[in-house]
Structures are given as structure tokens and as C-alpha cells.
XYZ file of C-alpha atoms in Angstrom:
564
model
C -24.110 -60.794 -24.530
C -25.493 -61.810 -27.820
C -28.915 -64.058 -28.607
C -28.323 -65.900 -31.942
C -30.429 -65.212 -34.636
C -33.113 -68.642 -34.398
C -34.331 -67.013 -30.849
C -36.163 -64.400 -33.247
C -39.123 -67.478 -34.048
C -38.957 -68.698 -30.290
C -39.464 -64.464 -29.253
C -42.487 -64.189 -31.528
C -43.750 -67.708 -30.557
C -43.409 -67.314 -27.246
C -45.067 -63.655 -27.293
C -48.068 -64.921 -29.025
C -48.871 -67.815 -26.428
C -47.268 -67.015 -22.687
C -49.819 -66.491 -20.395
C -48.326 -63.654 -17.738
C -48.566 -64.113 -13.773
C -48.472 -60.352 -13.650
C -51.749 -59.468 -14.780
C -52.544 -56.383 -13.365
C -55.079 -56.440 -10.603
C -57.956 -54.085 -11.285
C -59.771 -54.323 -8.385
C -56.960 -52.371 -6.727
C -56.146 -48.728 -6.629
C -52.993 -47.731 -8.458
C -50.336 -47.275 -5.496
C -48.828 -43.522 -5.451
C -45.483 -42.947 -4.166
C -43.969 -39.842 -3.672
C -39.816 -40.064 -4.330
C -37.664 -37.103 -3.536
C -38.362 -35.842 -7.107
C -42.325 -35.998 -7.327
C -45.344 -38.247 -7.325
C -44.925 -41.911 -9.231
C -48.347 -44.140 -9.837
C -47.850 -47.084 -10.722
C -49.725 -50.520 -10.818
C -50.460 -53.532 -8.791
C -49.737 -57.183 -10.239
C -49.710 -60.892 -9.178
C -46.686 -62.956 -7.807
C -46.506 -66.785 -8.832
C -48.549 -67.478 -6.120
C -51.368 -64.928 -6.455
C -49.850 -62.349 -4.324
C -49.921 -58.967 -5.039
C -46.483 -56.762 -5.152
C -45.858 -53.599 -6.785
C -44.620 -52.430 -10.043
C -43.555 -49.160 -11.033
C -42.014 -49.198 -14.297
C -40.351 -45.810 -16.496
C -38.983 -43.977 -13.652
C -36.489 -41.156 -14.853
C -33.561 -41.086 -12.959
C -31.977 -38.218 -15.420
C -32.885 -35.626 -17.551
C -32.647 -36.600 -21.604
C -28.944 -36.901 -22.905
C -30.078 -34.949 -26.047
C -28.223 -32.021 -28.188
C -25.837 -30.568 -26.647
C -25.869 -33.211 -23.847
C -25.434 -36.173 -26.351
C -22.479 -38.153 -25.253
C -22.140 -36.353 -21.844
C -22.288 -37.452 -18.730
C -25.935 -37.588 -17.231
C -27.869 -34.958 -15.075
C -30.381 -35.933 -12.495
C -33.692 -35.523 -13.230
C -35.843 -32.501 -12.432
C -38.422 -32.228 -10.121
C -42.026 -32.150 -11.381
C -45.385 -31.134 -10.476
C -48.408 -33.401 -10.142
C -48.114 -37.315 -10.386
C -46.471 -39.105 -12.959
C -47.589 -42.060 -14.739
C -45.337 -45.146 -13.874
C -47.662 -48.080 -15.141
C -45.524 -48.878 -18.336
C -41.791 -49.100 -19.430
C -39.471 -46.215 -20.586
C -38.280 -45.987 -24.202
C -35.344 -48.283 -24.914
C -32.120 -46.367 -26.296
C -31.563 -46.579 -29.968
C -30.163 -49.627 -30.678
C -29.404 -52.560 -32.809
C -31.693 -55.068 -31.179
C -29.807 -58.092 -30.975
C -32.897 -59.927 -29.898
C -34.868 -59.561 -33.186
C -31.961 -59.132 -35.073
C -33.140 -55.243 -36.092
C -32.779 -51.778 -35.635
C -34.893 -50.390 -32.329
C -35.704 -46.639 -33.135
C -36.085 -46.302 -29.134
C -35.344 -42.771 -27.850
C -32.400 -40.892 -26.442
C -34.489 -39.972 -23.470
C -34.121 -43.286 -22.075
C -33.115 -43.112 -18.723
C -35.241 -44.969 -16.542
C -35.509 -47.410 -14.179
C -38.116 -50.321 -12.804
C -38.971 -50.716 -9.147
C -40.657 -54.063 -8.168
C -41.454 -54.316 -4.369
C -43.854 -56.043 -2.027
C -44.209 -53.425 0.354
C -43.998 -49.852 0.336
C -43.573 -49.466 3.684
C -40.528 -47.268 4.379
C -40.018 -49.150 7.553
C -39.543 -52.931 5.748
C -36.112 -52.511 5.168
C -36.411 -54.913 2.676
C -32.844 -55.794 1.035
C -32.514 -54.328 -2.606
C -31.212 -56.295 -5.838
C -30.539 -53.626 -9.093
C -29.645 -55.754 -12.505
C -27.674 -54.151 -14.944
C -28.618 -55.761 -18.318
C -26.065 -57.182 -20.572
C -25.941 -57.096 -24.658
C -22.688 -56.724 -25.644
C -22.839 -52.385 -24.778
C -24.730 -52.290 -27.789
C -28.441 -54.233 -27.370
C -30.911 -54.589 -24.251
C -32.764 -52.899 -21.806
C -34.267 -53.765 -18.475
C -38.123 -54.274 -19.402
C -39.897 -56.713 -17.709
C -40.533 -59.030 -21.055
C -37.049 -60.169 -20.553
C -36.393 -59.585 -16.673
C -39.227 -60.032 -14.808
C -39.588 -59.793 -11.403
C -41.550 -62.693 -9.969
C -38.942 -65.791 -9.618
C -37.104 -63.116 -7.020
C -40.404 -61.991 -4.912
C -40.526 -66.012 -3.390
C -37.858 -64.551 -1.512
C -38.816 -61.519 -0.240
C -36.595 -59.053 -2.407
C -36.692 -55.938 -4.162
C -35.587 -55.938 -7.519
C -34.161 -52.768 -9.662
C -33.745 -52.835 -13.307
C -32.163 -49.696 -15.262
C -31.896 -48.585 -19.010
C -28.459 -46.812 -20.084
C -27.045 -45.537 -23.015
C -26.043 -48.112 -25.619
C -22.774 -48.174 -27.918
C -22.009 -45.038 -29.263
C -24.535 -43.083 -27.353
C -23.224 -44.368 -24.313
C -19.503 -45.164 -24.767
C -18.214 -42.570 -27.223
C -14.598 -41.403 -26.206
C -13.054 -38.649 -27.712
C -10.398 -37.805 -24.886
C -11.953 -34.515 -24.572
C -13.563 -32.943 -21.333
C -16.551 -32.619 -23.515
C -16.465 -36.380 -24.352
C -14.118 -38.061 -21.751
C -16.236 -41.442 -22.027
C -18.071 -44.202 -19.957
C -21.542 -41.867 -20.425
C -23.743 -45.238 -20.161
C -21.450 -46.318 -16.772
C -22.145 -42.603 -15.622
C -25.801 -43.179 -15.979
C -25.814 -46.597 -14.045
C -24.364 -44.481 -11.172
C -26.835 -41.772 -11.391
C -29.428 -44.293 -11.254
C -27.779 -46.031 -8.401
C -28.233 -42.936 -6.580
C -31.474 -42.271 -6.818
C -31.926 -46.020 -5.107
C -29.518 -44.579 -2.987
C -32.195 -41.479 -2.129
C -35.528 -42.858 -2.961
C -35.553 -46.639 -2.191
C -36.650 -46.388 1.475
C -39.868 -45.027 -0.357
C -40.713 -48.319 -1.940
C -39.676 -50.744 1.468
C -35.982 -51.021 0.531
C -33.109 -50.934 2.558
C -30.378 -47.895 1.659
C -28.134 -49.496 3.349
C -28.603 -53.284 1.601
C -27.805 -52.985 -2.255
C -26.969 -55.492 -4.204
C -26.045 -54.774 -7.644
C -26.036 -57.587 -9.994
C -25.420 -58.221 -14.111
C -24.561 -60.728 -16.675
C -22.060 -60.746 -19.669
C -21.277 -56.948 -20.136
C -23.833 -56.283 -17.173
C -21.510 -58.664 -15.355
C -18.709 -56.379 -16.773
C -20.364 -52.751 -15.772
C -20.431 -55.103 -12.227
C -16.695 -55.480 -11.835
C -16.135 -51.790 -13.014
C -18.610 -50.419 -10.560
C -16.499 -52.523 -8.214
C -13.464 -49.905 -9.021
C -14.702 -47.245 -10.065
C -14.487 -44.142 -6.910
C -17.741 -42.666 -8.449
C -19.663 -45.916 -7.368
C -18.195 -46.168 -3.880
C -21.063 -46.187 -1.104
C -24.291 -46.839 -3.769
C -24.024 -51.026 -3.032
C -22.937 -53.370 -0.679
C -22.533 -56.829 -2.733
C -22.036 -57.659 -5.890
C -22.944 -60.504 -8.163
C -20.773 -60.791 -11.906
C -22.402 -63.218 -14.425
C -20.477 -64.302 -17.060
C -18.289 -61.107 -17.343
C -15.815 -59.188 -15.815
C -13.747 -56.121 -16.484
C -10.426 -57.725 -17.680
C -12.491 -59.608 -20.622
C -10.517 -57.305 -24.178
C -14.663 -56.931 -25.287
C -15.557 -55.060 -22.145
C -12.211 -52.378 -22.242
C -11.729 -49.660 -25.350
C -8.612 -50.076 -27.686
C -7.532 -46.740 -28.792
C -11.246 -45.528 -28.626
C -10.541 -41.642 -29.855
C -9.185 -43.484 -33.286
C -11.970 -45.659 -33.516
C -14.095 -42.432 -32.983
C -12.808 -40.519 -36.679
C -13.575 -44.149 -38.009
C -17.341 -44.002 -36.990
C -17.512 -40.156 -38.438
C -16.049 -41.734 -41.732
C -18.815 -44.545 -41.837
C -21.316 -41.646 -41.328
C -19.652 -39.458 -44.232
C -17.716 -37.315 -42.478
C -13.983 -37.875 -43.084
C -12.293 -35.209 -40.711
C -9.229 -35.364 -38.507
C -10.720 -32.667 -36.382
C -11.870 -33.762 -32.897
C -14.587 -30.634 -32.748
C -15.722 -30.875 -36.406
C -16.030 -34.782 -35.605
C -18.190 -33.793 -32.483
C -20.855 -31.703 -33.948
C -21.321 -34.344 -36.699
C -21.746 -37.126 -34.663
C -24.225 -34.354 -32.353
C -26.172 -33.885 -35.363
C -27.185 -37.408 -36.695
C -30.471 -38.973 -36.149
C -29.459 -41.366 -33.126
C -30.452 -44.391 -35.085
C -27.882 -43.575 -37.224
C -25.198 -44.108 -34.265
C -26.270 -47.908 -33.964
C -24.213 -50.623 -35.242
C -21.776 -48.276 -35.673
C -18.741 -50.604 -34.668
C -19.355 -53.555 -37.480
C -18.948 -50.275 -39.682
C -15.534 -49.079 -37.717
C -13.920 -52.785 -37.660
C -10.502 -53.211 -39.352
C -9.204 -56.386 -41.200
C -7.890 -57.881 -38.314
C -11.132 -57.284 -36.059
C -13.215 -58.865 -38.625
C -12.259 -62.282 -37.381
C -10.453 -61.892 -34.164
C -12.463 -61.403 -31.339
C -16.215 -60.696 -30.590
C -17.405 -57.711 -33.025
C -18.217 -55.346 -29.496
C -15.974 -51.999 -29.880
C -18.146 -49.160 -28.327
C -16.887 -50.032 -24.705
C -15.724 -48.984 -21.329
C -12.433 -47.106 -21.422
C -9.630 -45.647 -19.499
C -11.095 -41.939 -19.407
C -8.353 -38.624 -19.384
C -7.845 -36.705 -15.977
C -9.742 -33.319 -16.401
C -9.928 -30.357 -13.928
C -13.973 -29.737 -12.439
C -15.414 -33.506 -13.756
C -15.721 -36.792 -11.789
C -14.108 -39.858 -13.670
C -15.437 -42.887 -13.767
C -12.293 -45.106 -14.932
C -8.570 -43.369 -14.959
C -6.693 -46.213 -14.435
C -6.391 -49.753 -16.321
C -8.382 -52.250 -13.904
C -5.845 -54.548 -13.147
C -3.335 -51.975 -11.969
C -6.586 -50.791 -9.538
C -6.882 -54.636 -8.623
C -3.262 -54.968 -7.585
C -3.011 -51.435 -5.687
C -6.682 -52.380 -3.492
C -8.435 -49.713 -4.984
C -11.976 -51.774 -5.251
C -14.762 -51.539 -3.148
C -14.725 -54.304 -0.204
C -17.734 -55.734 -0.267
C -19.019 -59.659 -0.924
C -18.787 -60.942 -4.785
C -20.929 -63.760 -6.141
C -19.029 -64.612 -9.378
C -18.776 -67.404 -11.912
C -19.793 -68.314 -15.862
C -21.772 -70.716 -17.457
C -20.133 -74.287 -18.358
C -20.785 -73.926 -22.174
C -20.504 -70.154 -22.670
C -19.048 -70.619 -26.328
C -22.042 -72.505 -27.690
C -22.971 -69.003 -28.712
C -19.921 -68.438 -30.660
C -20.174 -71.612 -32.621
C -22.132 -70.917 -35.751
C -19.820 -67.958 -36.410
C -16.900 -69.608 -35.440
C -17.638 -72.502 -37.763
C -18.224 -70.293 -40.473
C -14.598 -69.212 -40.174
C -13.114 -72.411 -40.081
C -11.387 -72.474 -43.324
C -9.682 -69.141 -42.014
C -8.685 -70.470 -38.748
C -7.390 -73.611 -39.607
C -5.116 -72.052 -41.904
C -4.472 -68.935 -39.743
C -4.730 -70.017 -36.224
C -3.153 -66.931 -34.826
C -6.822 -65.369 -35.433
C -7.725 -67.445 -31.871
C -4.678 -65.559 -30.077
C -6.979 -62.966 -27.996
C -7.192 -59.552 -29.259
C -5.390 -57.871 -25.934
C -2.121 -59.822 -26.633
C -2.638 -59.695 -30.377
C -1.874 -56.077 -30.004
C 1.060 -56.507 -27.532
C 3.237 -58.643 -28.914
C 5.327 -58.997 -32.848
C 3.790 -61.474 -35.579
C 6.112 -64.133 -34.999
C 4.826 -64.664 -31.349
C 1.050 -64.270 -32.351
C 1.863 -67.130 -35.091
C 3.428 -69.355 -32.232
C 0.428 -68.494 -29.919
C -1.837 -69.361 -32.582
C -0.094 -72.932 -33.353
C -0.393 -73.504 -29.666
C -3.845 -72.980 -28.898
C -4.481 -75.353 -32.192
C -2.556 -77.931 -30.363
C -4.009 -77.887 -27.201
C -7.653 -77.655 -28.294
C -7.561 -79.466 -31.596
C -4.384 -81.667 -31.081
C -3.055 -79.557 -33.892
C -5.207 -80.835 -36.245
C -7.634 -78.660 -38.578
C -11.405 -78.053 -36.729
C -14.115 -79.444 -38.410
C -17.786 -79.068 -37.349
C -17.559 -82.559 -35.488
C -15.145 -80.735 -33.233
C -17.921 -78.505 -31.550
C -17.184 -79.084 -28.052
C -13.510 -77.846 -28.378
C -14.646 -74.981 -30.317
C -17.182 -74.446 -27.311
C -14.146 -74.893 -24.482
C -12.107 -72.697 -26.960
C -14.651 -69.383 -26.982
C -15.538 -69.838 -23.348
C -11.909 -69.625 -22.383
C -11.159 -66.670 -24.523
C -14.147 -64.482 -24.324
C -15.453 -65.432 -20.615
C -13.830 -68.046 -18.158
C -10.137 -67.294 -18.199
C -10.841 -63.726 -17.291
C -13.023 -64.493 -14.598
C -10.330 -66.445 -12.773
C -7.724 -63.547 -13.266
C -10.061 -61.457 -11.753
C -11.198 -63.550 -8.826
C -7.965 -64.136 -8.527
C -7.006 -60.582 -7.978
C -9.726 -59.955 -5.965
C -10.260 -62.915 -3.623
C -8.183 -61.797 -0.647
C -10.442 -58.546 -0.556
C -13.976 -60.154 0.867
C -15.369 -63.185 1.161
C -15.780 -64.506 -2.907
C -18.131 -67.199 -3.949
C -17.334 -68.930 -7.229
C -20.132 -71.125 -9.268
C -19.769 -72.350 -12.583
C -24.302 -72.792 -13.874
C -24.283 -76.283 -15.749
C -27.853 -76.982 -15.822
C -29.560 -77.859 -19.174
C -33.055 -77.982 -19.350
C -36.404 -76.317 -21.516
C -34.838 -73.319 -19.407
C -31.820 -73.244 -21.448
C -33.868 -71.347 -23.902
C -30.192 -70.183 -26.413
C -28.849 -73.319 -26.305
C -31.823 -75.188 -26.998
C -32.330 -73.148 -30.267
C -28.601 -73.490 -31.392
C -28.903 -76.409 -33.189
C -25.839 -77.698 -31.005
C -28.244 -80.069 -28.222
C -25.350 -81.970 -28.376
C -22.298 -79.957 -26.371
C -22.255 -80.682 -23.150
C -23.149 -77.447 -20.667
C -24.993 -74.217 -20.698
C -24.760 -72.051 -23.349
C -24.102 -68.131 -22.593
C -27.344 -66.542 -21.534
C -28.939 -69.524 -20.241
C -28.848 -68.695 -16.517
C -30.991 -65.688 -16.652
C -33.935 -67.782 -17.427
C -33.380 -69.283 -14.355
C -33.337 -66.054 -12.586
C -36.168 -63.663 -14.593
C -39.804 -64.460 -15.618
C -39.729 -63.760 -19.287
C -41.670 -64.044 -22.180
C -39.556 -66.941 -23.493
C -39.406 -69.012 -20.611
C -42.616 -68.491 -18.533
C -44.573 -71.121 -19.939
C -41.876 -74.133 -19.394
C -42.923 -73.959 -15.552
C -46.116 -74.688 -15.309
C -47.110 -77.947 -14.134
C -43.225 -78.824 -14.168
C -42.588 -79.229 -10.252
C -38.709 -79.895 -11.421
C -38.619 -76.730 -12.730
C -39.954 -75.100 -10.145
C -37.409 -76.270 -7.748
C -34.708 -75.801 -10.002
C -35.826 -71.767 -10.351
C -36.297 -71.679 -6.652
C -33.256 -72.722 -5.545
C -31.108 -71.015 -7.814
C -33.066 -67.598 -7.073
C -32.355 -68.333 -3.109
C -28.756 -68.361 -3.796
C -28.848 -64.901 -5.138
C -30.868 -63.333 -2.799
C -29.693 -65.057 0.401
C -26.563 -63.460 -1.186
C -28.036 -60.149 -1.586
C -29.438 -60.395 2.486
C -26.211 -61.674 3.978
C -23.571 -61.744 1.815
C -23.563 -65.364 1.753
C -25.733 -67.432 -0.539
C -25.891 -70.227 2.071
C -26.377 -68.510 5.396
C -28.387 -71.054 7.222
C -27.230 -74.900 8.154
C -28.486 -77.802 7.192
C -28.123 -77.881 3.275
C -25.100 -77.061 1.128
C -22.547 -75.077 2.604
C -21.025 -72.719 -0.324
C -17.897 -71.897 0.890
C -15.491 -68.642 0.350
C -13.420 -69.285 -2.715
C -9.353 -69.051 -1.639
C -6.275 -69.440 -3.608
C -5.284 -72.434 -1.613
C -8.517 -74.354 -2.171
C -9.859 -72.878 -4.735
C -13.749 -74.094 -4.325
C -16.772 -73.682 -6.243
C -20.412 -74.480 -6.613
C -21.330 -76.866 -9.443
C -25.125 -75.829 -10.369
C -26.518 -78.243 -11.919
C -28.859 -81.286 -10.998
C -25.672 -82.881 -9.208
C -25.295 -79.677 -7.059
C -21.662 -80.060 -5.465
C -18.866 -78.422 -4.083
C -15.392 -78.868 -6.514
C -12.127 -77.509 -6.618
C -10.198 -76.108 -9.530
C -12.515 -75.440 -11.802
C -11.305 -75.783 -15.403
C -7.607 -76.293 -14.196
C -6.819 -77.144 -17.634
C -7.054 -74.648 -19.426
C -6.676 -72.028 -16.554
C -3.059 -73.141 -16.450
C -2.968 -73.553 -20.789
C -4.029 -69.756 -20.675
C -1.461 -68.567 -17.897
C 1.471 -69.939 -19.544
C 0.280 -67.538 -22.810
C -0.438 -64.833 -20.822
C 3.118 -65.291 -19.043
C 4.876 -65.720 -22.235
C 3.602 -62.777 -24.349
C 4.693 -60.512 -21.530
C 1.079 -59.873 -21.015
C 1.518 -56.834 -18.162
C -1.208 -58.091 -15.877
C 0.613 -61.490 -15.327
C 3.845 -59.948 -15.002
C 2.754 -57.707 -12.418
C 0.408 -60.886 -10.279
C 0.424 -65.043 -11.656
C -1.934 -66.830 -11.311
């Protein structure tokens, strides 16, 4: 979701010195492939090994969002005459770049997608694995510097990675039919039907899509999961550190918060139309950031600062919806699409949270109920958020004020509130539906590229972000594996969970090694991943049970209507 300011000096290190497996190989033609749309070139480049696979990179999969079609839901794109260049990436969309900790002027015409394949043999039927990126709805895109392809091609894959619209761009609600919401979640579908249509083209299998994300890309998951718009485009889904049900992934009164970003910009109106045409008119660079500028007292230190989200969207006559009902009643009523979930979170998730959270001390230890989560915060009188708040000091400080020496609770603390706990409700809710396979990633080594810039070496556990170095070929990590035969192993193994996943719907379909069984209510079983590499049970009982008893006892509608 976020990457903390000190991964700025390893980005620009690491961009100076990597030396990339996916040179392009210039003794080859450039591959054409006609899509249902038009002609695509694009480029050949080297595998790990040597081997050549495919890359077609900046594929528009709808027309630009611009003008009048700013904050609205996508079109598809039109067809075109003679063959398009697809050799290098799309434009980003606008954005504060959480990576370099700076504005990205990007461009509103950002909708594209990256094909990587082996084959582009329509007959392959090779299974198909589309990542939606993560940063917090506001930061990220799916270029290859950050998500390359090559860790998944030792498994004979096809991987998908898609730009959307960020933040306001993307998730401005107004409750009108002109801006109903859930534009960037409308664009992930669009682009998940044009795999639908064009995949076959590039050796993929229709009919064997796997869509997969971490932190709010593990949220847009989950959604995807419920949404009746997204029914039919995938057939397995993997959620990484994120889910739905998390209060950072779901809008809070979003049409109020709207009038608060035309105030930032200048424009203090109460009218929804006069609003509109304002926020139509500025410079889209102008839109980023936009929610540290909305925040009120309260948000300023409870909670992540992530406000331009998902949201419940208005029923109106002649549009598709994406989201009209709140996820958990859709969870309870089996409205979710039935197909295999890979799900879990990373052991240390809050290391992450822990310089800002330390900075804050002094205003948590004497105000505690700024740890009582935002989505009961808002439910329940000041009296109970005051209790809440004296009881999470006391059962992750022993009631005594946090210092700095008290990192590790402070880690257990933010990865309960901001990404564990809501993983288990919604496992929970879901687990009866298919077959669910729970993980929890504990592995620390040079791969754990956030953590190991922290400054917090010492908490126990990966930090949040660390797995997808496991997973992608980036220009942070790619140099840790050569010569390192650990490594290597480590990156394989990890990778064939995730596709073997994406093949069969089980990550560990053939005998002989572990056998990852089906999470269930009665036995509740995970996968530890980590150099130990064992099944458990309960994971994070704990706390689990710590956070159902506050859930139960603020009334919280979701436990009233299901326990845990």
C-alpha cells in the first residue's frame, strides 16, 4: 500500500546498477499480433534462463477518460488502422507517487495494459494470471520496473498487468448518474474483458483467469469477487494483504468528502453540478493528493490517510453498478463469485506503519481511543470509543504508555487493524463458498527490500510489501539473486504456489511435497512461508479473538449479523 520514504535512495541505487534479464533480443523480428481491435508489435526479451517470451507493453483497453468523460465510467477502445507500437509502457495516471515520494504528471489517457507470454499460439491454452497493483488507490501502476514478468515464466504462465485510474480520478463519488463512483474498478473490468476477448491471441486460456493483487490490489480482488459486473472475466482469485472489509478500502460518506476536495481546490460550493464542472476543469495533477487536503481532525491520526476509495454506488436506471450493496451483507446473502481464493497477509504488515505511528506516540498514549478503528469510531458514542481505546492499550501495551522499545506491539497493533483481522472476517465469510487457501509470508531476507530499509531489522516478520519481491523481477530486487542459489529457491517456490494455483486451483496439486490444505472453520489451517515452511492452525488466535470481542461489543453490524 505505501513504500516509506528511505526506499527513494534504494529506487535510484538500484536503477543505476541492476543489470535486466529482459534485454531485448535484436536479432529477432518484433512479433505482430492482431487483437480484435487492431494490429499490436511488440518486442521479444530474455527469461532468467535465456529464453525468449514475449512482451507487449501499453495496450489500450479504453478510450481516454478525458473532459467530459473525466470521472465516468470507461469506454472500450476504438478500433484502429495500421499496427500499433506496443514495445514500451503506457503513461501512468496522475498521481502522487508514493514510490519517490513526488508528484507523477502521468496522463489521464492511461488505460493500458501489459501482456507477457511465451507463446502466441492461440492453441497453447496457456493459463492466464492479471495483477492488479496496489498503492493505497492513490500511487502505482503496472510497469514492468516494479512487476516484472520473469520469476512467473519458470512456470509456464501468462501474466497481465493493468493501469487504472488513481484517487480522485478514479474513485470520485458524487451520488449522481453522472458520477455514481468506482470509475478505476470499472476500468479493471473493462480491461478484464478485453483478456476476456483477446487473450487466446497471445496463447492464453479464456477460460483460465486468474486475477491476483496486493494491499488495495488485494482489495479491488475481493470486490471483483462481488461485484455482478465482474462475474464470468476470472476463475480464481489470489488477495494479498487486503480485502474489501479493511475501513481504507470502503468510502465514508464519499459525496461530503467530494465538496471538501472542491474547497481545497478553491471552490467552496454546495452545488453538486457547479462542484462537477470545477473538478472537470482542473489540470489532473491538481486532483492528486487530494485526500491529505480533505482529512478532518479526527482522520489526521486515526487510521491510514487513504480516502479516495471504493464505495457503495446509488441504483440508477440505463448504467451497470459495480458495488450497490455493503460487502458483508453480499458475503452473508452468497452473492460472490464461486471460484478458488488464495488469501493471506504478511507476518509483520505494520512495520510500515511504525515511523508514523511512533511519531504519534505522545498523542496515543494519552488518547488511546485514536487506535479504535475508524469503521467503529464512527458507529458507536465517545464513551465506548474511550473504553475501546483503554482496551486495546491493555492488551497490546499491558496498559502502559508505548515507547519506541515497544516496536513489535506497535507492529502486531497496525497489522491487526489495517490488514489481518479483516482478512479473517472475510475468509471467514467466505470459506464455505470454494475451496480457500490461507498463508501468512514470514520470510525475511535481502528480498524483504521495505523492511530492510525501515530502520526496524529488529521486529520479527515481513513487513507490508515484502512478498511481491518474491513474486516480480524488479528494479529493486533483481540483483539480490544472482549467484544466491537460496534465493533462487526461495523465489521459485513461492512463484509455484501461485501459479499451480492459477492452473488448478490448488497451489499444491501434485504429491509428494507439502500438501496445502483447504482452510475450514473447524481446522482452521494455513501455510507458514517462511524457511520453516509448515502447515499451522489458528493463525494469530490472539488477537483474532481480542478483535471479535470489540467488534461484538460496539455492535459492529457485520458481527452481529455472522461471529467469528
Amino acid at each position: 500500500m505505501f513504500i516509506i520514504k528511505s526506499i527513494e535512495k534504494v529506487v535510484f541505487r538500484t536503477k543505476q546498477t541492476v543489470r535486466c534479464f529482459s534485454s531485448i533480443d535484436s536479432s529477432k523480428e518484433n512479433p505482430v499480433v492482431t487483437v480484435k481491435q487492431g494490429k499490436l508489435k511488440g518486442a521479444v526479451k530474455q527469461c532468467l534462463d535465456g529464453s525468449p517470451y514475449y512482451s507487449f507493453k501499453g495496450i489500450r483497453y479504453g478510450q481516454p477518460p478525458v473532459g467530459e468523460l473525466r470521472f465516468k465510467a470507461p469506454l472500450p477502445v476504438k478500433p484502429w488502422d495500421g499496427i500499433r507500437d506496443a514495445t514500451e509502457h503506457g503513461p501512468v495516471c496522475p498521481q502522487f507517487d508514493m514510490s519517490i515520494i513526488d508528484l507523477v504528471e502521468g496522463n489521464e489517457d492511461c488505460l493500458s495494459l501489459n501482456v507477457y507470454t511465451k507463446s502466441l499460439q492461440p492453441s497453447s491454452k496457456i493459463p492466464v494470471m492479471v495483477y492488479i497493483h496496489g498503492g493505497a488507490f492513490m500511487s502505482g501502476s503496472g510497469n514492468a520496473e516494479t512487476y516484472g514478468p520473469e520469476y512467473f515464466f519458470q512456470h509456464d504462465v501468462i501474466v497481465v498487468t493493468v493501469n487504472y485510474r488513481l484517487e480522485v480520478l478514479g474513485f470520485l463519488c458524487l451520488d449522481t448518474p453522472e458520477v455514481p463512483g468506482n470509475a478505476g474498478l470499472k476500468d479493471q473490468v473493462l480491461a478484464l474483458r478485453w483478456v476476456k476477448e483477446n487473450i487466446s491471441k497471445f496463447g492464453g486460456d479464456p477460460d483460465n483467469v486468474t486475477i491476483f493483487g496486493e494491499s488495495a490490489g488485494g482489495a479491488c480482488i475481493t470486490y471483483h469477487m462481488l461485484s455482478p459486473m465482474s462475474q464470468g472475466l476470472f476463475h480464481k482469485a489470489i488477495a494479498q494483504s487486503g480485502v474489501c472489509l479493511s475501513y481504507w478500502a470502503i468510502a465514508h460518506k464519499p459525496a461530503e468528502r467530494a465538496f471538501r476536495f472542491g474547497k481545497a481546490l478553491g471552490k467552496d460550493t454546495k452545488d453538486v453540478n457547479e462542484l462537477l464542472q470545477h473538478l472537470r476543469s482542473v489540470p489532473a495533477l491538481e486532483l492528486a493528493r487530494l485526500g491529505m487536503k480533505s482529512r478532518t481532525q479526527d482522520e489526521k491520526f486515526r487510521g491510514l490517510p487513504i480516502y479516495s476509495t471504493p464505495t457503495v454506488e446509488k441504483k440508477f436506471e440505463g448504467q451497470e453498478q459495480f458495488l450497490t450493496e455493503d460487502p458483508v451483507d453480499l458475503l452473508l446473502a452468497g452473492k460472490v463469485s464461486k471460484v478458488p481464493l488464495l488469501i493471506g497477509y504478511n507476518s509483520a504488515e505494520g512495520i510500515l506503519i511504525l515511523n508514523d505511528h511512533t511519531k504519534k506516540l505522545e498523542i496515543f498514549n494519552k488518547d488511546p481511543s485514536y487506535l479504535v478503528p475508524r469503521e467503529i469510531a464512527t458507529t458507536v458514542s465517545k464513551e465506548k470509543i474511550d473504553e475501546f481505546g483503554q482496551r486495546i492499550k491493555q492488551f497490546y501495551f499491558g496498559g502502559k504508555d508505548a515507547t519506541k522499545k515497544d516496536a513489535q506491539a506497535i507492529t502486531d497493533l497496525q497489522t491487526d487493524i489495517n490488514f489481518s483481522y479483516q482478512t479473517h472476517r472475510f475468509l471467514q465469510f467466505f470459506q464455505n463458498v470454494a475451496p480457500t487457501f490461507l498463508y501468512s509470508f514470514d520470510y525475511t531476507t535481502d528480498l524483504n527490500i521495505v523492511k530492510n530499509v525501515s530502520g526496524f531489522d529488529d521486529v520479527k516478520g515481513a513487513c507490508h510489501a515484502d512478498d511481491l519481491f518474491y513474486l516480480f523481477h524488479s528494479a529493486m530486487s533483481g540483483n539480490y539473486l544472482e549467484g544466491n542459489d537460496e534465493l533462487k529457491k526461495i523465489v521459485y517456490q513461492i512463484t509455484k504456489f501461485w501459479a499451480d494455483f492459477a492452473k488448478t486451483g490448488n497451489p499444491t496439486p501434485t504429491k509428494g511435497g507439502i500438501d496445502w490444505r483447504p482452510y475450514t472453520s473447524a481446522t482452521k489451517e494455513y501455510l507458514l512461508l517462511n524457511q520453516d515452511m509448515k502447515l499451522s492452525n489458528n493463525l494469530d488466535k490472539a488477537r483474532v479473538d481480542f478483535w471479535n470481542k470489540i467488534y461484538a461489543d460496539a455492535g459492529h453490524p457485520s458481527i452481529a449479523k455472522s461471529s467469528l
